[in-house]
């Protein structure tokens, strides 16, 4: 299984962590897929914002 296939198997929360945090624990720039940033309400809760985006756009 390649990394993309593995990502597709993750829950929205696990996917958000996988794309939001690098291997040393620093948050990546995920503004483009963060609902809080899209709504103009950025509050540094990047992982929650990515989960909100996935739940509103991808899982419908």
CSV table of N, CA, C and O in Angstrom, one decimal:
chain,number,residue,atom,x,y,z
A,1,UNK,N,0.9,-1.2,0.0
A,1,UNK,CA,0.0,0.0,0.0
A,1,UNK,C,0.9,1.2,0.0
A,1,UNK,O,1.8,1.4,0.8
A,2,UNK,N,0.6,2.2,-0.9
A,2,UNK,CA,1.4,3.4,-0.9
A,2,UNK,C,0.8,4.4,0.1
A,2,UNK,O,-0.3,4.2,0.7
A,3,UNK,N,1.5,5.5,0.3
A,3,UNK,CA,1.1,6.5,1.3
A,3,UNK,C,-0.3,7.1,0.9
A,3,UNK,O,-1.1,7.4,1.8
A,4,UNK,N,-0.6,7.4,-0.3
A,4,UNK,CA,-1.9,7.9,-0.7
A,4,UNK,C,-3.0,7.0,-0.4
A,4,UNK,O,-4.0,7.4,0.2
A,5,UNK,N,-2.8,5.7,-0.7
A,5,UNK,CA,-3.8,4.7,-0.3
A,5,UNK,C,-4.0,4.6,1.2
A,5,UNK,O,-5.2,4.5,1.6
A,6,UNK,N,-3.0,4.7,1.9
A,6,UNK,CA,-3.1,4.7,3.4
A,6,UNK,C,-3.8,5.9,3.9
A,6,UNK,O,-4.7,5.8,4.8
A,7,UNK,N,-3.6,7.1,3.3
A,7,UNK,CA,-4.3,8.3,3.7
A,7,UNK,C,-5.8,8.2,3.5
A,7,UNK,O,-6.7,8.6,4.3
A,8,UNK,N,-6.2,7.5,2.4
A,8,UNK,CA,-7.6,7.4,2.0
A,8,UNK,C,-8.4,6.5,3.1
A,8,UNK,O,-9.6,6.6,3.2
A,9,UNK,N,-7.6,5.7,3.8
A,9,UNK,CA,-8.2,4.8,4.8
A,9,UNK,C,-8.4,5.4,6.1
A,9,UNK,O,-9.1,4.9,7.0
A,10,UNK,N,-7.9,6.6,6.3
A,10,UNK,CA,-8.0,7.3,7.6
A,10,UNK,C,-9.3,8.0,7.9
A,10,UNK,O,-10.0,8.4,6.9
A,11,UNK,N,-9.7,8.1,9.1
A,11,UNK,CA,-10.8,8.9,9.5
A,11,UNK,C,-10.5,10.4,9.2
A,11,UNK,O,-9.3,10.8,9.0
A,12,UNK,N,-11.5,11.3,9.3
A,12,UNK,CA,-11.2,12.7,9.0
A,12,UNK,C,-10.2,13.3,10.1
A,12,UNK,O,-9.3,14.0,9.7
A,13,UNK,N,-10.3,12.9,11.3
A,13,UNK,CA,-9.4,13.4,12.4
A,13,UNK,C,-8.0,12.9,12.1
A,13,UNK,O,-7.1,13.7,12.2
A,14,UNK,N,-7.9,11.6,11.9
A,14,UNK,CA,-6.5,11.0,11.6
A,14,UNK,C,-5.9,11.6,10.3
A,14,UNK,O,-4.7,11.9,10.3
A,15,UNK,N,-6.7,11.9,9.3
A,15,UNK,CA,-6.2,12.5,8.1
A,15,UNK,C,-5.8,13.9,8.4
A,15,UNK,O,-4.7,14.3,7.9
A,16,UNK,N,-6.5,14.7,9.2
A,16,UNK,CA,-6.1,16.0,9.5
A,16,UNK,C,-4.8,16.0,10.2
A,16,UNK,O,-3.9,16.9,9.9
A,17,UNK,N,-4.6,15.1,11.2
A,17,UNK,CA,-3.3,15.1,11.8
A,17,UNK,C,-2.2,14.7,10.8
A,17,UNK,O,-1.1,15.3,10.9
A,18,UNK,N,-2.5,13.8,10.0
A,18,UNK,CA,-1.4,13.3,9.0
A,18,UNK,C,-1.0,14.5,8.1
A,18,UNK,O,0.2,14.6,7.7
A,19,UNK,N,-1.9,15.3,7.7
A,19,UNK,CA,-1.6,16.4,6.7
A,19,UNK,C,-1.2,17.7,7.4
A,19,UNK,O,-0.6,18.6,6.8
A,20,UNK,N,-1.5,17.8,8.7
A,20,UNK,CA,-1.3,19.1,9.4
A,20,UNK,C,0.0,19.1,10.2
A,20,UNK,O,0.5,20.2,10.5
A,21,UNK,N,0.5,18.0,10.6
A,21,UNK,CA,1.7,17.9,11.5
A,21,UNK,C,2.8,17.2,10.8
A,21,UNK,O,2.6,16.1,10.3
A,22,UNK,N,4.0,17.7,10.9
A,22,UNK,CA,5.1,17.0,10.2
A,22,UNK,C,5.7,16.0,11.2
A,22,UNK,O,5.2,15.9,12.3
A,23,UNK,N,6.8,15.4,10.8
A,23,UNK,CA,7.4,14.3,11.6
A,23,UNK,C,8.1,14.8,12.9
A,23,UNK,O,8.4,13.9,13.7
A,24,UNK,N,8.3,16.1,13.1
A,24,UNK,CA,8.8,16.5,14.3
A,24,UNK,C,7.8,17.3,15.2
A,24,UNK,O,8.1,17.9,16.2
A,25,UNK,N,6.5,17.3,14.7
A,25,UNK,CA,5.4,17.8,15.5
A,25,UNK,C,5.1,19.3,15.2
A,25,UNK,O,4.2,19.9,15.9
A,26,UNK,N,5.7,19.9,14.2
A,26,UNK,CA,5.4,21.2,13.8
A,26,UNK,C,4.2,21.2,12.9
A,26,UNK,O,4.1,20.4,12.0
A,27,UNK,N,3.3,22.2,13.0
A,27,UNK,CA,2.1,22.3,12.2
A,27,UNK,C,2.6,22.9,10.8
A,27,UNK,O,3.3,23.8,10.7
A,28,UNK,N,2.1,22.2,9.8
A,28,UNK,CA,2.3,22.6,8.4
A,28,UNK,C,1.4,23.7,8.0
A,28,UNK,O,0.4,23.9,8.7
A,29,UNK,N,1.6,24.4,6.9
A,29,UNK,CA,0.7,25.5,6.5
A,29,UNK,C,-0.5,24.8,5.8
A,29,UNK,O,-0.3,24.4,4.6
A,30,UNK,N,-1.6,24.7,6.4
A,30,UNK,CA,-2.8,24.0,5.9
A,30,UNK,C,-3.9,25.0,5.6
A,30,UNK,O,-5.1,24.5,5.6
A,31,UNK,N,-3.6,26.2,5.5
A,31,UNK,CA,-4.7,27.2,5.4
A,31,UNK,C,-5.7,26.9,4.3
A,31,UNK,O,-6.9,27.2,4.4
A,32,UNK,N,-5.2,26.4,3.2
A,32,UNK,CA,-6.1,26.2,2.0
A,32,UNK,C,-7.1,25.1,2.3
A,32,UNK,O,-8.2,25.1,1.6
A,33,UNK,N,-6.9,24.3,3.3
A,33,UNK,CA,-7.9,23.2,3.6
A,33,UNK,C,-8.3,23.4,5.1
A,33,UNK,O,-8.7,22.4,5.7
A,34,UNK,N,-8.3,24.6,5.6
A,34,UNK,CA,-8.8,24.8,7.0
A,34,UNK,C,-10.0,25.7,6.9
A,34,UNK,O,-10.0,26.8,6.4
A,35,UNK,N,-11.1,25.1,7.4
A,35,UNK,CA,-12.4,25.9,7.4
A,35,UNK,C,-12.4,27.2,8.1
A,35,UNK,O,-13.0,28.2,7.8
A,36,UNK,N,-11.6,27.2,9.2
A,36,UNK,CA,-11.5,28.4,10.0
A,36,UNK,C,-10.8,29.5,9.3
A,36,UNK,O,-11.2,30.7,9.3
A,37,UNK,N,-9.8,29.2,8.5
A,37,UNK,CA,-9.1,30.2,7.6
A,37,UNK,C,-10.0,30.6,6.5
A,37,UNK,O,-10.2,31.8,6.2
A,38,UNK,N,-10.7,29.6,5.9
A,38,UNK,CA,-11.6,30.0,4.8
A,38,UNK,C,-12.7,30.9,5.3
A,38,UNK,O,-13.1,31.8,4.5
A,39,UNK,N,-13.2,30.7,6.5
A,39,UNK,CA,-14.3,31.6,7.0
A,39,UNK,C,-13.8,32.9,7.6
A,39,UNK,O,-14.5,33.7,8.0
A,40,UNK,N,-12.4,33.1,7.5
A,40,UNK,CA,-11.9,34.3,8.0
A,40,UNK,C,-11.8,34.4,9.5
A,40,UNK,O,-11.8,35.5,10.1
A,41,UNK,N,-11.8,33.3,10.2
A,41,UNK,CA,-11.8,33.2,11.6
A,41,UNK,C,-10.7,32.4,12.1
A,41,UNK,O,-10.8,31.5,13.0
A,42,UNK,N,-9.5,32.6,11.6
A,42,UNK,CA,-8.3,31.9,12.0
A,42,UNK,C,-8.0,32.0,13.5
A,42,UNK,O,-7.9,33.2,14.0
A,43,UNK,N,-7.8,30.9,14.2
A,43,UNK,CA,-7.5,31.0,15.6
A,43,UNK,C,-6.5,30.0,16.0
A,43,UNK,O,-6.4,29.6,17.1
A,44,UNK,N,-5.6,29.6,15.0
A,44,UNK,CA,-4.5,28.7,15.3
A,44,UNK,C,-5.0,27.3,15.7
A,44,UNK,O,-4.2,26.6,16.4
A,45,UNK,N,-6.2,26.9,15.4
A,45,UNK,CA,-6.7,25.6,15.7
A,45,UNK,C,-6.7,24.8,14.4
A,45,UNK,O,-7.8,24.4,13.9
A,46,UNK,N,-5.6,24.7,13.8
A,46,UNK,CA,-5.4,24.2,12.4
A,46,UNK,C,-6.0,22.8,12.2
A,46,UNK,O,-6.8,22.6,11.3
A,47,UNK,N,-5.8,21.9,13.1
A,47,UNK,CA,-6.3,20.5,13.0
A,47,UNK,C,-7.8,20.5,13.0
A,47,UNK,O,-8.4,19.9,12.2
A,48,UNK,N,-8.4,21.2,14.0
A,48,UNK,CA,-9.8,21.3,14.1
A,48,UNK,C,-10.4,21.9,12.8
A,48,UNK,O,-11.4,21.5,12.3
A,49,UNK,N,-9.7,22.9,12.3
A,49,UNK,CA,-10.2,23.6,11.0
A,49,UNK,C,-10.2,22.7,9.8
A,49,UNK,O,-11.1,22.7,9.0
A,50,UNK,N,-9.1,21.8,9.8
A,50,UNK,CA,-9.0,20.8,8.7
A,50,UNK,C,-10.1,19.8,8.8
A,50,UNK,O,-10.8,19.4,7.8
A,51,UNK,N,-10.4,19.3,10.0
A,51,UNK,CA,-11.5,18.4,10.3
A,51,UNK,C,-12.8,19.0,9.9
A,51,UNK,O,-13.6,18.4,9.2
A,52,UNK,N,-13.0,20.2,10.2
A,52,UNK,CA,-14.3,20.9,9.9
A,52,UNK,C,-14.4,21.0,8.3
A,52,UNK,O,-15.5,20.8,7.8
A,53,UNK,N,-13.3,21.3,7.6
A,53,UNK,CA,-13.4,21.4,6.2
A,53,UNK,C,-13.7,20.0,5.6
A,53,UNK,O,-14.5,19.9,4.7
A,54,UNK,N,-13.0,19.0,6.1
A,54,UNK,CA,-13.3,17.6,5.6
A,54,UNK,C,-14.7,17.2,5.8
A,54,UNK,O,-15.3,16.6,4.9
A,55,UNK,N,-15.2,17.5,7.0
A,55,UNK,CA,-16.6,17.1,7.3
A,55,UNK,C,-17.6,17.9,6.4
A,55,UNK,O,-18.6,17.3,6.1
A,56,UNK,N,-17.3,19.1,6.1
A,56,UNK,CA,-18.3,19.9,5.4
A,56,UNK,C,-18.2,19.7,3.9
A,56,UNK,O,-19.1,19.9,3.2
A,57,UNK,N,-17.0,19.4,3.4
A,57,UNK,CA,-16.8,19.4,1.9
A,57,UNK,C,-16.6,18.0,1.4
A,57,UNK,O,-17.0,17.7,0.2
A,58,UNK,N,-15.9,17.1,2.1
A,58,UNK,CA,-15.5,15.8,1.6
A,58,UNK,C,-16.4,14.7,1.9
A,58,UNK,O,-16.7,13.8,1.1
A,59,UNK,N,-16.9,14.7,3.1
A,59,UNK,CA,-17.7,13.6,3.6
A,59,UNK,C,-19.2,13.7,3.3
A,59,UNK,O,-20.0,12.9,3.8
A,60,UNK,N,-19.6,14.7,2.6
A,60,UNK,CA,-21.1,14.9,2.4
A,60,UNK,C,-21.6,13.8,1.4
A,60,UNK,O,-21.0,13.4,0.5
